[in-house]
Structure formats: C-alpha cells, structure tokens
C-alpha cells in the first residue's frame, strides 16, 4: 500500500486545484476591459443625462462574495425603468482575488443601466489594486450626470505602505475648482473620514477644508461601515450618507433635483 500513497497525494492535489484558485495573486484577470470599464460606462451616463435637472441613481456597496444577494439586486434594478445609473461603493471582493473580480464583473454586467465601481479596501490586497486598475481604471475619477458632478476618491489609506497621496487632494481640488458650473457636487468614497482606513487628524482636516471650497456640495456618500447612516461626521456641515452592505439585502435610491436631494433605503 505504501507505493500508492504518492499517487493518492497527487490525485488530492489535482482535485484541489480544480476546486480552488491557487494562483489568485498574479495581478491578472480573465476580463478584457483594458482598464476602461468605468470610463465606458461613465460615457454612457453622461450622454444619456445631458442637461437633466433631476437624476435618480442607485448606490450599492460591500457586495464582497455575497453573490446571491448581488444577483437579486441586479434583477430588482432591471425590473425598474426609473434609474439613470448605478454606483458601487467598493469591496466587490473579500480578498482581492482575481476570481472574485470576475464574479462581480459578470454579475454587474447584467445590469441594464450603466454602472461604475469604486475601489474598496478589500479589493486591494493580493495585487487586487492592479486587477481593479486593469478592469476599471483609476481609483480616482469624476463624471457629470445632468447638472451634477460626481467625484469618486480612493480613501483606503490603511492598505498602502506609503499612503501619502491617498486621498489625492490635488485631484479633489482640481475637480472642485469648477464646482460653480454645476447645480450640485457629490463626493463618493468607500471608507469615510475617521474610519480605520481614512485616518490621520491632519489628513481628515485637510479633507474637510478642501470640501469647504465647494459651497454647492450636496453630500458625501460612502460604504465600508456596513450600516446605513446619515450624519455630519466632522461637524463641519457636510452630510455623510452611509449604505448597508448587500448581505443586509439593502441598497439606496438617491434623487437629485434643483430643490436638493432625497435618499430612500430599499430592503428586499
């Protein structure tokens, strides 16, 4: 029987390779988006909402590996005809593995409205940040929907050995510089200030000071905490809206109008 043990071990190894992804860390992914997935969708959003004074979008976040809930979310969105686009607040993976990116890309790709995805802290390890860039592009991006400007920022400072330019205040300042051209500004991030990801007294103060340069800032939108909240986190008059993780079977529908905004929690 001793002569058969290596064969049994080899069989177990081969079987395990079929069940598990043993090369999840090489920074590559079986998605042919050339880093343009967000840019392509944002182009559609901008073209379909030109000059609209009223915008309705869905915000979902922290889907991780909750595929059943994510698929149900997609089906629910596709049954509606009143949504302009979807924003995903990040953490589309648990561990930054390439197969997790592929699952989420496939699931969100079934949406009948355009969508854009932010980078979450769970998406960065295991070269996940490289996978994200190869699929979606830069973690900092901005776009215009109707009369409103959206600014998306990477705020996951804790995940980087040298997080000196996270968040990128130069990018944020440049995007806010022309805020008077728009009816309202919305800043979107994964981790909110004063979380374990977005830390540092000086960094948070600079963030608040930069946002103060946009008098028409409607609100900031974030995920990460896995809870729906509406609060002035920094006591500076800026409202932060947090969203439940998808495992709670919940997402947000947000309306923008000349009169302001409203936020509805949808539970399913």
Short mmCIF file of N, CA, C and O in Angstrom, two decimals, residues 153-158 163-169 172 189 191-211 234 236 240:
data_model
loop_
_atom_site.label_atom_id
_atom_site.label_comp_id
_atom_site.label_asym_id
_atom_site.label_seq_id
_atom_site.Cartn_x
_atom_site.Cartn_y
_atom_site.Cartn_z
N UNK A 153 -13.32 59.04 -4.94
CA UNK A 153 -11.97 59.07 -4.37
C UNK A 153 -11.60 57.74 -3.73
O UNK A 153 -12.43 57.07 -3.11
N UNK A 154 -10.33 57.39 -3.86
CA UNK A 154 -9.76 56.28 -3.11
C UNK A 154 -9.36 56.81 -1.74
O UNK A 154 -8.47 57.65 -1.62
N UNK A 155 -10.02 56.33 -0.70
CA UNK A 155 -9.73 56.78 0.67
C UNK A 155 -9.20 55.64 1.54
O UNK A 155 -9.19 55.74 2.77
N UNK A 156 -8.71 54.57 0.91
CA UNK A 156 -8.28 53.37 1.66
C UNK A 156 -6.81 53.47 2.07
O UNK A 156 -5.95 52.69 1.65
N UNK A 157 -6.51 54.44 2.92
CA UNK A 157 -5.12 54.73 3.28
C UNK A 157 -4.42 53.55 3.96
O UNK A 157 -3.23 53.30 3.74
N UNK A 158 -5.13 52.84 4.79
CA UNK A 158 -4.51 51.79 5.61
C UNK A 158 -3.89 50.68 4.77
O UNK A 158 -2.97 50.00 5.23
N UNK A 163 0.96 55.82 2.12
CA UNK A 163 -0.31 56.38 1.61
C UNK A 163 -0.30 57.89 1.48
O UNK A 163 -1.32 58.55 1.68
N UNK A 164 0.85 58.47 1.13
CA UNK A 164 0.98 59.92 1.16
C UNK A 164 -0.02 60.66 0.30
O UNK A 164 -0.46 61.75 0.66
N UNK A 165 -0.39 60.10 -0.85
CA UNK A 165 -1.31 60.81 -1.75
C UNK A 165 -2.70 60.20 -1.74
O UNK A 165 -3.44 60.30 -2.71
N UNK A 166 -3.06 59.54 -0.64
CA UNK A 166 -4.40 58.96 -0.52
C UNK A 166 -5.08 59.56 0.70
O UNK A 166 -4.58 59.41 1.82
N UNK A 167 -6.19 60.25 0.52
CA UNK A 167 -6.79 60.56 -0.78
C UNK A 167 -5.96 61.58 -1.55
O UNK A 167 -5.15 62.31 -0.97
N UNK A 168 -6.18 61.65 -2.84
CA UNK A 168 -5.43 62.54 -3.71
C UNK A 168 -6.06 63.94 -3.64
O UNK A 168 -7.02 64.24 -4.35
N UNK A 169 -5.50 64.79 -2.80
CA UNK A 169 -6.07 66.12 -2.61
C UNK A 169 -5.89 67.01 -3.84
O UNK A 169 -6.70 67.91 -4.07
N UNK A 172 -8.80 66.04 -6.00
CA UNK A 172 -10.04 66.56 -5.42
C UNK A 172 -10.13 68.07 -5.63
O UNK A 172 -11.20 68.58 -6.03
N UNK A 189 -16.95 57.88 -1.84
CA UNK A 189 -15.74 57.19 -1.38
C UNK A 189 -16.16 55.84 -0.79
O UNK A 189 -17.34 55.61 -0.50
N UNK A 191 -14.36 54.33 2.15
CA UNK A 191 -14.24 54.49 3.60
C UNK A 191 -14.39 55.97 3.98
O UNK A 191 -13.75 56.84 3.39
N UNK A 192 -15.24 56.27 4.95
CA UNK A 192 -15.45 57.67 5.36
C UNK A 192 -14.31 58.15 6.25
O UNK A 192 -13.56 57.36 6.81
N UNK A 193 -14.15 59.47 6.38
CA UNK A 193 -13.11 60.00 7.27
C UNK A 193 -13.32 59.57 8.71
O UNK A 193 -14.45 59.36 9.16
N UNK A 194 -12.20 59.40 9.40
CA UNK A 194 -12.14 58.95 10.79
C UNK A 194 -12.47 57.47 10.95
O UNK A 194 -12.61 56.99 12.08
N UNK A 195 -12.58 56.75 9.84
CA UNK A 195 -12.61 55.29 9.92
C UNK A 195 -11.17 54.80 10.03
O UNK A 195 -10.23 55.57 9.88
N UNK A 196 -10.99 53.50 10.29
CA UNK A 196 -9.62 52.98 10.41
C UNK A 196 -8.87 53.06 9.09
O UNK A 196 -7.64 53.06 9.06
N UNK A 197 -9.60 53.15 7.97
CA UNK A 197 -8.97 53.28 6.66
C UNK A 197 -8.58 54.71 6.37
O UNK A 197 -7.48 54.99 5.91
N UNK A 198 -9.48 55.63 6.63
CA UNK A 198 -9.29 57.05 6.30
C UNK A 198 -8.95 57.76 7.61
O UNK A 198 -9.79 58.35 8.25
N UNK A 199 -7.67 57.67 7.99
CA UNK A 199 -7.25 58.10 9.32
C UNK A 199 -6.27 59.27 9.23
O UNK A 199 -5.80 59.65 8.16
N UNK A 200 -5.94 59.82 10.39
CA UNK A 200 -4.95 60.88 10.49
C UNK A 200 -5.60 62.24 10.65
O UNK A 200 -6.33 62.69 9.77
N UNK A 201 -5.35 62.89 11.78
CA UNK A 201 -6.01 64.17 12.08
C UNK A 201 -5.73 65.21 11.00
O UNK A 201 -6.65 65.92 10.57
N UNK A 202 -4.47 65.31 10.57
CA UNK A 202 -4.12 66.30 9.56
C UNK A 202 -4.79 65.99 8.23
O UNK A 202 -5.28 66.88 7.53
N UNK A 203 -4.81 64.72 7.88
CA UNK A 203 -5.42 64.30 6.61
C UNK A 203 -6.92 64.59 6.61
O UNK A 203 -7.46 65.13 5.63
N UNK A 204 -7.59 64.25 7.68
CA UNK A 204 -9.04 64.48 7.78
C UNK A 204 -9.35 65.97 7.77
O UNK A 204 -10.31 66.43 7.14
N UNK A 205 -8.53 66.75 8.48
CA UNK A 205 -8.75 68.21 8.49
C UNK A 205 -8.59 68.79 7.08
O UNK A 205 -9.38 69.63 6.66
N UNK A 206 -7.57 68.32 6.36
CA UNK A 206 -7.36 68.83 5.00
C UNK A 206 -8.51 68.44 4.09
O UNK A 206 -8.92 69.21 3.22
N UNK A 207 -9.05 67.26 4.30
CA UNK A 207 -10.19 66.81 3.51
C UNK A 207 -11.38 67.73 3.75
O UNK A 207 -12.03 68.20 2.80
N UNK A 208 -11.66 68.01 5.01
CA UNK A 208 -12.77 68.91 5.35
C UNK A 208 -12.56 70.30 4.77
O UNK A 208 -13.49 70.91 4.21
N UNK A 209 -11.34 70.80 4.86
CA UNK A 209 -11.04 72.14 4.33
C UNK A 209 -11.22 72.18 2.82
O UNK A 209 -11.72 73.18 2.27
N UNK A 210 -10.82 71.10 2.13
CA UNK A 210 -10.95 71.06 0.67
C UNK A 210 -12.42 71.04 0.27
O UNK A 210 -12.83 71.75 -0.66
N UNK A 211 -13.22 70.26 0.97
CA UNK A 211 -14.65 70.20 0.65
C UNK A 211 -15.34 71.54 0.90
O UNK A 211 -16.33 71.86 0.23
N UNK A 234 -17.95 65.13 10.64
CA UNK A 234 -16.86 66.00 11.07
C UNK A 234 -17.34 67.31 11.68
O UNK A 234 -16.55 68.22 11.92
N UNK A 236 -18.80 69.74 10.38
CA UNK A 236 -18.45 70.87 9.52
C UNK A 236 -19.58 71.22 8.56
O UNK A 236 -19.39 71.97 7.61
N UNK A 240 -22.84 63.09 5.50
CA UNK A 240 -22.30 61.83 5.00
C UNK A 240 -23.41 60.78 5.06
O UNK A 240 -24.02 60.57 6.11
#
